[in-house]
Amino acid sequence: MITFLRELLLSLLFVVIIMAFILTYKTIYSYAKKCCNTMKNNENFEQSKPQSSNFFNSIIDQFSQYNSDLITRIKTINKHEYTRNMAINLCSIIIIIATFSLLCYTSNGGYDLLVSLALPLLIVSMIIMAFTELYQSDWLLSFLAIILILFGVALQVMLNVSETNGTNRSTIQLVIFATVGLLLAVLAIPVFNFLISRKTIAVYLTIFASILFYIILLLFGSKSSGTTAWITIAGQSFQITEITKLLGFITFAIMFSSEKVSPKKRLLSATIVLMIHAFFLFLISELGTLMMLIIVYVLLGIFYLPSLKIMIKYITVLLLIASIASGIGYACYKSVYAQPDEATEQTSYVQTINEDQEQNPQEHNKFVVKAANVFNKLRLRIVLVVNPDSVDIYNEGFQANAANKALAMASLMGSEYEQYVPVIESDYIFLFVLMKLGVFGGISVILIMVAMFVLFILKNYLKNTRVCEGALSFAFMSSLIVQALLTTASAIGCFPTVGLPFPFLSLGGSATIMNYIMLIYIIYSGRKNATTTASSNTHNSNNNIGGEICRPKISRISQDQ
Amino acid sequence: MQTKNKQNISRPIIHKKRISAIVATVVAFSIIVVSCTVYKTGIIKGLSETIDTRSINVINQYKENNTVEGTFNDRNGDPITKIDEDGKEAKILYSESYSYIIGYDSDTYGKSGLRKKYFDYIYDGKKDGVGANFQLTTDSSLQELAYNLLGNNEGSISIINVKSGEILALASRSSAEIGFNANEIYNNFKVYNEIPAFFINRATMSEDPPGSTFKIITAASLIENDLEKYEYFDEGSYSEGGFAIKNQNNAVYGQTDLEKALNHSVNTYFASAGVKLGAKKLQSTAERFMFNEEIELDFTTLYSNINIPKNDINQLAQTAFGQGSLQISPLQITMIMQAVLNDGEMYKPYLINSITDDEKVVYKAKSKEKLSDSIDKKTAKKLQELLHSNAIHYNMDEEYGYVLAKTGTAEMAKKGLYHKYLVVGAIINDNKYAFCIDCKNLTNPNYDLKPIARKLLKNLNNVMLE
């Protein structure tokens, strides 16, 4: 009862914070608008530089256009229809929350916790639906995302009350991150629009920012789970690589969708950017983010390059580089790691690092040790998939062994047993789904993700007349689906562990915020006006919302070359 | 301005085939992931034996790690097992007498007895962390007495409540040198394992010729077939078809009727009577005593064998007095006596009275579950008279109640070793009991089991029956 009241009070406090945030945003916006008008007046008076060349003016312009678009939509929307739809959404979301509460109740408890979180969850969900309805984006896509979000919270609630897998983190934290993510996502849209409208600046800016973040990580990053992807501020850890990943997506989307630039140049520049990311990610041993960047790079290349031949050439070169890098890694690994004796080699693939060598780095170059560590990490992950029995289950294989046990306990509709699995709340959340809701629940989760992807392609991407915006939203959506599928595959032991969270289900701070930013942008990119106004010949202010000029819808459809 | 913009921008291209290919790849990958999930969780049994086995092992291990073994109590509610001080493992209080029944549970050596058979109940894996509680039908003092009466002999004593089928005691010993103590499995496993068939419960799993105890069935068959007045002149040997059957100690009994034949266990009489009866009738009677049937009990399965080849007089004659290819467990011999004492109705013996979990009865034994109408009431009454006469002959007179008895001696495969039986039925204060004592690998064919039986008879009255 005390826990219930505590969480309820926190939820109410949380609602107050949202209100305060909206009011603050309104005040800042009014102030910025005032400043902008003053600056514009001065510029007109001076008649010096053109308006668009002013960097800050351009950002404020985007905010201004975004706000005016929002206000126009609010004014012009069919209020009756909007209210009706929102009422339906409200009822549906309440039913979903009630269903998940029931699920918690029938599972291992925690329904009271979920009910106490119902209010903020309802607000978060309704903000997403309100946004969707306002932009007349695809309703089903948003609704599926909300199901996933609520499912994620329900899972974390169940985890919180689970004795075996219980995390000490309060689920309210998850909701706070969700809301922060949501609010940041709404604010991020004009920033993205600005970046799309100023492609050259955006590319340099994102690359520069990424490098800056990587350097910060190298200097101040804290090591966790073998990577230096985290930074701790005031006791709270932030995964900075989530930001660099997002920046990487933006860079790739802009580069690949710049049709004015020749395909060779586009690919070359994107590859250079990828190599920069790869270099830094190698230094901080964050292979999951690198994998996501490579996948998105390949997918965007396939989607946006006129011919695949050049893409195949580049991929071949990249594979060659990867092979050489593996060879170097293997050599470093051999020189750094202790040679196993014959008996050990027969029974275990896992070799332990020679303590003397680790303690005397002067014997090896730092780069050699780093390469050896990265190679060993990768090798171990592959061995855990190929031959898990060969790994010491009390050390390196502990997690995989625990995951296998959890898999074995799963049944069609959930398991009555509990199994402790390290990081089950994030990387291995799919196993928790299998444990609590069975294979049925697991399949449902995958189906939701796939349905979201297909809906996005059919109802959003194919209808979007803005090339760069389409590329960016595609990068985001493909990142979400690929992340979900890879996390699932690695959780069930069919793919090496990638160390990525399952979008919207896993417990996470930075990842949750980034997922919301991506989701909101995906919804935003599917807005009706982006297509309807584009087909009209008259210029509409909405045409420029999104930073780029819409192309006629008809011109987007052509046959594959 | 707008027109100019349009003209400057080249036609954006949508590679529909590529998009379709990517979508198809995502869908295909999802299908693979779903298939792998289904396969790896093993929800469809039989897809992979390895995964099925792993699932069972993992769940069993989980249950064991998260559950304290449920307790075993005897029929009076007295504990047979007790959780040790650290609250993890249960120890058998009557370590040797109950070890074959309860069995051992070891991560290294596996499981046996009830701990193996009822693993899912004992370690139910429920959140209370305590497994189900078992109430057995045994009486611990009687069980302990029976085990002690066996001494250092290899053999068993099984005692049944005739009216219900409850097993009151089931003592077993497999070695003259060392008794089985399940509490010491980790220390003694290697020693136990070196002794042939050490882990076999002699009362239920030892399948040997029943010796002269089978004469009860031959006698029943004679009575059924109106041959109860059949007489035979014994000259010390029975010869038919080129073989000779002799009595124990080469005794000669002269004119012998059924009662005398039973009293003195005259092999020649039963050999000739068997031949007179014929294989079909004898086998038919034996099969009504559940020979050749797999008797599924709540803790084990009993097997027996009778196979008299057609026109093989030698086999027929040998079978009739309890040798030949006959095989039976001591518990089933007790069941034969139970049927005789119960006017021909054979009940299924049972060891577990009830299983309780969270104060709910999850299993309740079926009392008086009839296995067979072995013989009719009239035949049973006649047999009771004959076997009571036997008991008097064995000096088990009215002092012990109304007692029926039959001894038996079977020659073992290894020459010079004998397997002795004594099967007893008793009506004491309206309660009916049947028990069988057997001792194996005896060098003395005249080893007397009757003192053991007398001690048991004196103590049976102490057992509280409903």
mmCIF file of C-alpha atoms in Angstrom, chain B residues 42-268:
data_model
loop_
_atom_site.group_PDB
_atom_site.id
_atom_site.type_symbol
_atom_site.label_atom_id
_atom_site.label_comp_id
_atom_site.label_asym_id
_atom_site.label_seq_id
_atom_site.Cartn_x
_atom_site.Cartn_y
_atom_site.Cartn_z
ATOM 1 C CA GLY B 42 11.108 -26.966 -27.032
ATOM 2 C CA ILE B 43 7.394 -26.217 -26.813
ATOM 3 C CA ILE B 44 6.790 -28.738 -29.573
ATOM 4 C CA LYS B 45 7.941 -31.948 -27.971
ATOM 5 C CA GLY B 46 9.818 -34.372 -30.131
ATOM 6 C CA LEU B 47 11.414 -31.784 -32.410
ATOM 7 C CA SER B 48 14.744 -32.258 -30.723
ATOM 8 C CA GLU B 49 15.523 -34.878 -28.129
ATOM 9 C CA THR B 50 18.444 -32.814 -26.843
ATOM 10 C CA ILE B 51 16.268 -29.776 -26.252
ATOM 11 C CA ASP B 52 13.499 -31.851 -24.660
ATOM 12 C CA THR B 53 16.002 -33.452 -22.297
ATOM 13 C CA ARG B 54 17.590 -30.103 -21.533
ATOM 14 C CA SER B 55 14.181 -28.617 -20.725
ATOM 15 C CA ILE B 56 13.383 -31.426 -18.307
ATOM 16 C CA ASN B 57 16.812 -31.249 -16.677
ATOM 17 C CA VAL B 58 16.732 -27.485 -16.326
ATOM 18 C CA ILE B 59 13.250 -27.490 -14.814
ATOM 19 C CA ASN B 60 14.129 -30.338 -12.462
ATOM 20 C CA GLN B 61 17.306 -28.588 -11.426
ATOM 21 C CA TYR B 62 15.353 -25.407 -10.872
ATOM 22 C CA LYS B 63 12.818 -27.209 -8.741
ATOM 23 C CA GLU B 64 15.521 -28.823 -6.670
ATOM 24 C CA ASN B 65 17.377 -25.583 -6.177
ATOM 25 C CA ASN B 66 14.278 -23.693 -5.190
ATOM 26 C CA THR B 67 12.363 -26.242 -3.181
ATOM 27 C CA VAL B 68 12.990 -27.978 0.073
ATOM 28 C CA GLU B 69 12.004 -31.591 -0.236
ATOM 29 C CA GLY B 70 8.544 -32.359 1.077
ATOM 30 C CA THR B 71 8.417 -34.633 4.106
ATOM 31 C CA PHE B 72 7.447 -38.298 4.230
ATOM 32 C CA ASN B 73 5.295 -39.503 7.089
ATOM 33 C CA ASP B 74 4.149 -42.965 7.942
ATOM 34 C CA ARG B 75 0.523 -44.078 8.373
ATOM 35 C CA ASN B 76 0.469 -42.706 11.919
ATOM 36 C CA GLY B 77 1.747 -39.307 10.841
ATOM 37 C CA ASP B 78 5.191 -39.927 12.284
ATOM 38 C CA PRO B 79 7.953 -38.421 10.158
ATOM 39 C CA ILE B 80 10.125 -40.681 8.083
ATOM 40 C CA THR B 81 12.281 -37.869 6.743
ATOM 41 C CA LYS B 82 13.370 -34.638 8.335
ATOM 42 C CA ILE B 83 14.897 -31.506 6.874
ATOM 43 C CA ASP B 84 18.446 -31.033 8.093
ATOM 44 C CA GLU B 85 19.637 -28.049 10.083
ATOM 45 C CA ASP B 86 20.535 -25.857 7.147
ATOM 46 C CA GLY B 87 17.025 -26.358 5.800
ATOM 47 C CA LYS B 88 18.090 -27.717 2.432
ATOM 48 C CA GLU B 89 18.261 -31.481 2.460
ATOM 49 C CA ALA B 90 15.961 -34.057 3.937
ATOM 50 C CA LYS B 91 17.407 -36.984 5.850
ATOM 51 C CA ILE B 92 15.735 -40.351 6.310
ATOM 52 C CA LEU B 93 15.190 -40.920 10.011
ATOM 53 C CA TYR B 94 15.085 -44.729 9.688
ATOM 54 C CA SER B 95 18.052 -44.624 7.407
ATOM 55 C CA GLU B 96 18.475 -48.278 6.399
ATOM 56 C CA SER B 97 14.978 -49.675 6.716
ATOM 57 C CA TYR B 98 13.424 -46.958 4.530
ATOM 58 C CA SER B 99 16.279 -46.312 2.101
ATOM 59 C CA TYR B 100 14.935 -48.557 -0.644
ATOM 60 C CA ILE B 101 11.488 -47.011 -0.378
ATOM 61 C CA ILE B 102 12.432 -43.343 -0.156
ATOM 62 C CA GLY B 103 15.575 -43.651 -2.268
ATOM 63 C CA TYR B 104 18.459 -41.268 -2.709
ATOM 64 C CA ASP B 105 18.737 -37.961 -4.494
ATOM 65 C CA SER B 106 22.115 -36.897 -5.674
ATOM 66 C CA ASP B 107 23.323 -34.424 -8.269
ATOM 67 C CA THR B 108 26.143 -36.828 -9.016
ATOM 68 C CA TYR B 109 24.484 -40.227 -8.799
ATOM 69 C CA GLY B 110 20.922 -39.472 -9.785
ATOM 70 C CA LYS B 111 17.788 -40.511 -7.970
ATOM 71 C CA SER B 112 16.002 -43.651 -6.857
ATOM 72 C CA GLY B 113 12.885 -44.823 -5.058
ATOM 73 C CA LEU B 114 10.025 -42.454 -4.334
ATOM 74 C CA ARG B 115 12.426 -39.525 -4.691
ATOM 75 C CA LYS B 116 12.773 -40.446 -8.343
ATOM 76 C CA LYS B 117 9.213 -41.514 -9.044
ATOM 77 C CA TYR B 118 7.584 -38.523 -7.346
ATOM 78 C CA PHE B 119 10.183 -35.900 -8.152
ATOM 79 C CA ASP B 120 7.582 -33.474 -9.499
ATOM 80 C CA TYR B 121 5.664 -33.582 -6.235
ATOM 81 C CA ILE B 122 8.643 -33.626 -3.912
ATOM 82 C CA TYR B 123 10.166 -30.625 -5.672
ATOM 83 C CA ASP B 124 7.070 -28.941 -6.998
ATOM 84 C CA GLY B 125 8.919 -25.671 -7.624
ATOM 85 C CA LYS B 126 6.100 -23.654 -6.116
ATOM 86 C CA LYS B 127 6.736 -20.363 -4.466
ATOM 87 C CA ASP B 128 6.299 -21.595 -0.915
ATOM 88 C CA GLY B 129 9.646 -23.287 -1.473
ATOM 89 C CA VAL B 130 8.490 -26.528 0.107
ATOM 90 C CA GLY B 131 7.558 -29.633 -1.795
ATOM 91 C CA ALA B 132 4.509 -31.773 -1.244
ATOM 92 C CA ASN B 133 4.167 -33.951 1.855
ATOM 93 C CA PHE B 134 3.672 -37.680 1.541
ATOM 94 C CA GLN B 135 1.791 -39.960 3.855
ATOM 95 C CA LEU B 136 2.809 -43.542 3.323
ATOM 96 C CA THR B 137 0.843 -46.622 4.289
ATOM 97 C CA THR B 138 3.761 -48.085 6.196
ATOM 98 C CA ASP B 139 4.105 -48.297 9.940
ATOM 99 C CA SER B 140 7.596 -47.165 10.822
ATOM 100 C CA SER B 141 7.958 -49.385 13.882
ATOM 101 C CA LEU B 142 6.866 -52.412 11.877
ATOM 102 C CA GLN B 143 9.144 -51.392 9.007
ATOM 103 C CA GLU B 144 12.060 -51.051 11.364
ATOM 104 C CA LEU B 145 11.234 -54.373 13.003
ATOM 105 C CA ALA B 146 10.967 -56.121 9.643
ATOM 106 C CA TYR B 147 14.300 -54.735 8.539
ATOM 107 C CA ASN B 148 15.974 -55.734 11.773
ATOM 108 C CA LEU B 149 14.491 -59.230 11.572
ATOM 109 C CA LEU B 150 16.171 -59.702 8.238
ATOM 110 C CA GLY B 151 19.468 -59.418 10.036
ATOM 111 C CA ASN B 152 22.348 -59.700 7.653
ATOM 112 C CA ASN B 153 20.415 -61.817 5.198
ATOM 113 C CA GLU B 154 19.872 -60.725 1.653
ATOM 114 C CA GLY B 155 16.159 -60.631 1.177
ATOM 115 C CA SER B 156 12.988 -58.831 2.006
ATOM 116 C CA ILE B 157 9.870 -58.713 4.093
ATOM 117 C CA SER B 158 6.673 -57.306 2.654
ATOM 118 C CA ILE B 159 3.547 -56.939 4.754
ATOM 119 C CA ILE B 160 0.117 -56.044 3.369
ATOM 120 C CA ASN B 161 -3.163 -55.109 4.962
ATOM 121 C CA VAL B 162 -5.371 -57.717 3.305
ATOM 122 C CA LYS B 163 -8.606 -55.744 3.537
ATOM 123 C CA SER B 164 -7.303 -52.656 1.741
ATOM 124 C CA GLY B 165 -4.078 -53.446 -0.081
ATOM 125 C CA GLU B 166 -2.000 -51.034 2.031
ATOM 126 C CA ILE B 167 1.645 -51.958 2.309
ATOM 127 C CA LEU B 168 2.455 -51.911 6.002
ATOM 128 C CA ALA B 169 6.136 -52.694 5.664
ATOM 129 C CA LEU B 170 8.538 -53.258 2.820
ATOM 130 C CA ALA B 171 11.976 -54.052 4.114
ATOM 131 C CA SER B 172 14.788 -55.018 1.824
ATOM 132 C CA ARG B 173 18.457 -55.813 2.111
ATOM 133 C CA SER B 174 20.828 -56.511 -0.745
ATOM 134 C CA SER B 175 24.049 -57.444 0.930
ATOM 135 C CA ALA B 176 25.166 -59.366 3.946
ATOM 136 C CA GLU B 177 28.079 -56.973 4.364
ATOM 137 C CA ILE B 178 26.454 -53.580 4.185
ATOM 138 C CA GLY B 179 22.967 -52.157 4.399
ATOM 139 C CA PHE B 180 21.719 -49.413 2.110
ATOM 140 C CA ASN B 181 21.752 -45.995 3.703
ATOM 141 C CA ALA B 182 20.467 -43.331 1.295
ATOM 142 C CA ASN B 183 21.669 -40.594 3.651
ATOM 143 C CA GLU B 184 25.236 -41.682 2.987
ATOM 144 C CA ILE B 185 24.994 -41.983 -0.774
ATOM 145 C CA TYR B 186 27.860 -39.584 -1.410
ATOM 146 C CA ASN B 187 30.199 -41.499 0.906
ATOM 147 C CA ASN B 188 29.151 -45.039 0.076
ATOM 148 C CA PHE B 189 28.039 -44.965 -3.540
ATOM 149 C CA LYS B 190 31.184 -46.617 -4.858
ATOM 150 C CA VAL B 191 30.934 -49.433 -2.286
ATOM 151 C CA TYR B 192 27.250 -49.965 -3.060
ATOM 152 C CA ASN B 193 27.854 -49.906 -6.768
ATOM 153 C CA GLU B 194 30.416 -52.703 -6.576
ATOM 154 C CA ILE B 195 27.824 -55.089 -5.106
ATOM 155 C CA PRO B 196 25.770 -56.731 -7.880
ATOM 156 C CA ALA B 197 22.154 -55.552 -8.022
ATOM 157 C CA PHE B 198 22.629 -53.636 -4.781
ATOM 158 C CA PHE B 199 20.144 -50.884 -5.611
ATOM 159 C CA ILE B 200 17.352 -53.336 -6.404
ATOM 160 C CA ASN B 201 14.528 -53.459 -3.921
ATOM 161 C CA ARG B 202 14.392 -57.190 -3.249
ATOM 162 C CA ALA B 203 10.743 -57.159 -2.339
ATOM 163 C CA THR B 204 9.562 -55.779 -5.628
ATOM 164 C CA MET B 205 12.236 -56.177 -8.237
ATOM 165 C CA SER B 206 13.808 -59.494 -7.432
ATOM 166 C CA GLU B 207 12.216 -61.987 -9.817
ATOM 167 C CA ASP B 208 13.063 -65.560 -8.880
ATOM 168 C CA PRO B 209 11.292 -68.921 -8.823
ATOM 169 C CA PRO B 210 8.829 -68.907 -5.910
ATOM 170 C CA GLY B 211 9.696 -72.405 -4.788
ATOM 171 C CA SER B 212 7.030 -74.236 -2.834
ATOM 172 C CA THR B 213 4.985 -71.099 -2.210
ATOM 173 C CA PHE B 214 3.664 -71.692 -5.755
ATOM 174 C CA LYS B 215 2.039 -74.871 -4.416
ATOM 175 C CA ILE B 216 -0.730 -72.585 -3.115
ATOM 176 C CA ILE B 217 -1.657 -71.901 -6.735
ATOM 177 C CA THR B 218 -1.397 -75.537 -7.757
ATOM 178 C CA ALA B 219 -3.573 -76.410 -4.785
ATOM 179 C CA ALA B 220 -6.066 -73.739 -5.780
ATOM 180 C CA SER B 221 -6.143 -75.121 -9.299
ATOM 181 C CA LEU B 222 -6.734 -78.639 -7.989
ATOM 182 C CA ILE B 223 -9.640 -77.479 -5.806
ATOM 183 C CA GLU B 224 -11.138 -75.441 -8.641
ATOM 184 C CA ASN B 225 -10.935 -78.391 -10.953
ATOM 185 C CA ASP B 226 -12.467 -80.822 -8.468
ATOM 186 C CA LEU B 227 -9.194 -82.580 -7.841
ATOM 187 C CA GLU B 228 -8.883 -81.642 -4.200
ATOM 188 C CA LYS B 229 -9.249 -85.264 -3.254
ATOM 189 C CA TYR B 230 -6.475 -86.272 -5.582
ATOM 190 C CA GLU B 231 -4.051 -88.600 -3.852
ATOM 191 C CA TYR B 232 -0.628 -89.826 -4.791
ATOM 192 C CA PHE B 233 1.577 -92.557 -3.390
ATOM 193 C CA ASP B 234 4.985 -91.019 -2.820
ATOM 194 C CA GLU B 235 7.989 -93.253 -3.125
ATOM 195 C CA GLY B 236 10.444 -90.392 -2.780
ATOM 196 C CA SER B 237 10.672 -89.694 -6.441
ATOM 197 C CA TYR B 238 8.382 -88.768 -9.304
ATOM 198 C CA SER B 239 9.453 -89.966 -12.747
ATOM 199 C CA GLU B 240 7.609 -89.231 -15.923
ATOM 200 C CA GLY B 241 9.151 -88.834 -19.356
ATOM 201 C CA GLY B 242 12.749 -89.455 -18.404
ATOM 202 C CA PHE B 243 13.253 -87.132 -15.451
ATOM 203 C CA ALA B 244 13.026 -87.520 -11.692
ATOM 204 C CA ILE B 245 11.644 -85.113 -9.087
ATOM 205 C CA LYS B 246 12.526 -85.640 -5.472
ATOM 206 C CA ASN B 247 11.355 -84.212 -2.190
ATOM 207 C CA GLN B 248 13.443 -82.007 -0.020
ATOM 208 C CA ASN B 249 15.979 -83.999 1.954
ATOM 209 C CA ASN B 250 14.927 -87.016 -0.180
ATOM 210 C CA ALA B 251 11.986 -87.624 2.162
ATOM 211 C CA VAL B 252 9.401 -90.322 1.372
ATOM 212 C CA TYR B 253 5.767 -89.667 2.366
ATOM 213 C CA GLY B 254 3.817 -92.687 1.055
ATOM 214 C CA GLN B 255 0.121 -92.122 0.468
ATOM 215 C CA THR B 256 -0.348 -88.365 0.229
ATOM 216 C CA ASP B 257 -3.405 -86.188 -0.089
ATOM 217 C CA LEU B 258 -3.504 -82.443 -0.702
ATOM 218 C CA GLU B 259 -3.386 -81.421 2.969
ATOM 219 C CA LYS B 260 -0.454 -83.700 3.717
ATOM 220 C CA ALA B 261 1.267 -82.565 0.543
ATOM 221 C CA LEU B 262 0.948 -78.962 1.619
ATOM 222 C CA ASN B 263 1.981 -79.640 5.203
ATOM 223 C CA HIS B 264 5.146 -81.421 4.143
ATOM 224 C CA SER B 265 5.605 -79.592 0.885
ATOM 225 C CA VAL B 266 5.730 -82.829 -1.069
ATOM 226 C CA ASN B 267 7.235 -82.033 -4.465
ATOM 227 C CA THR B 268 6.341 -85.386 -6.005
#
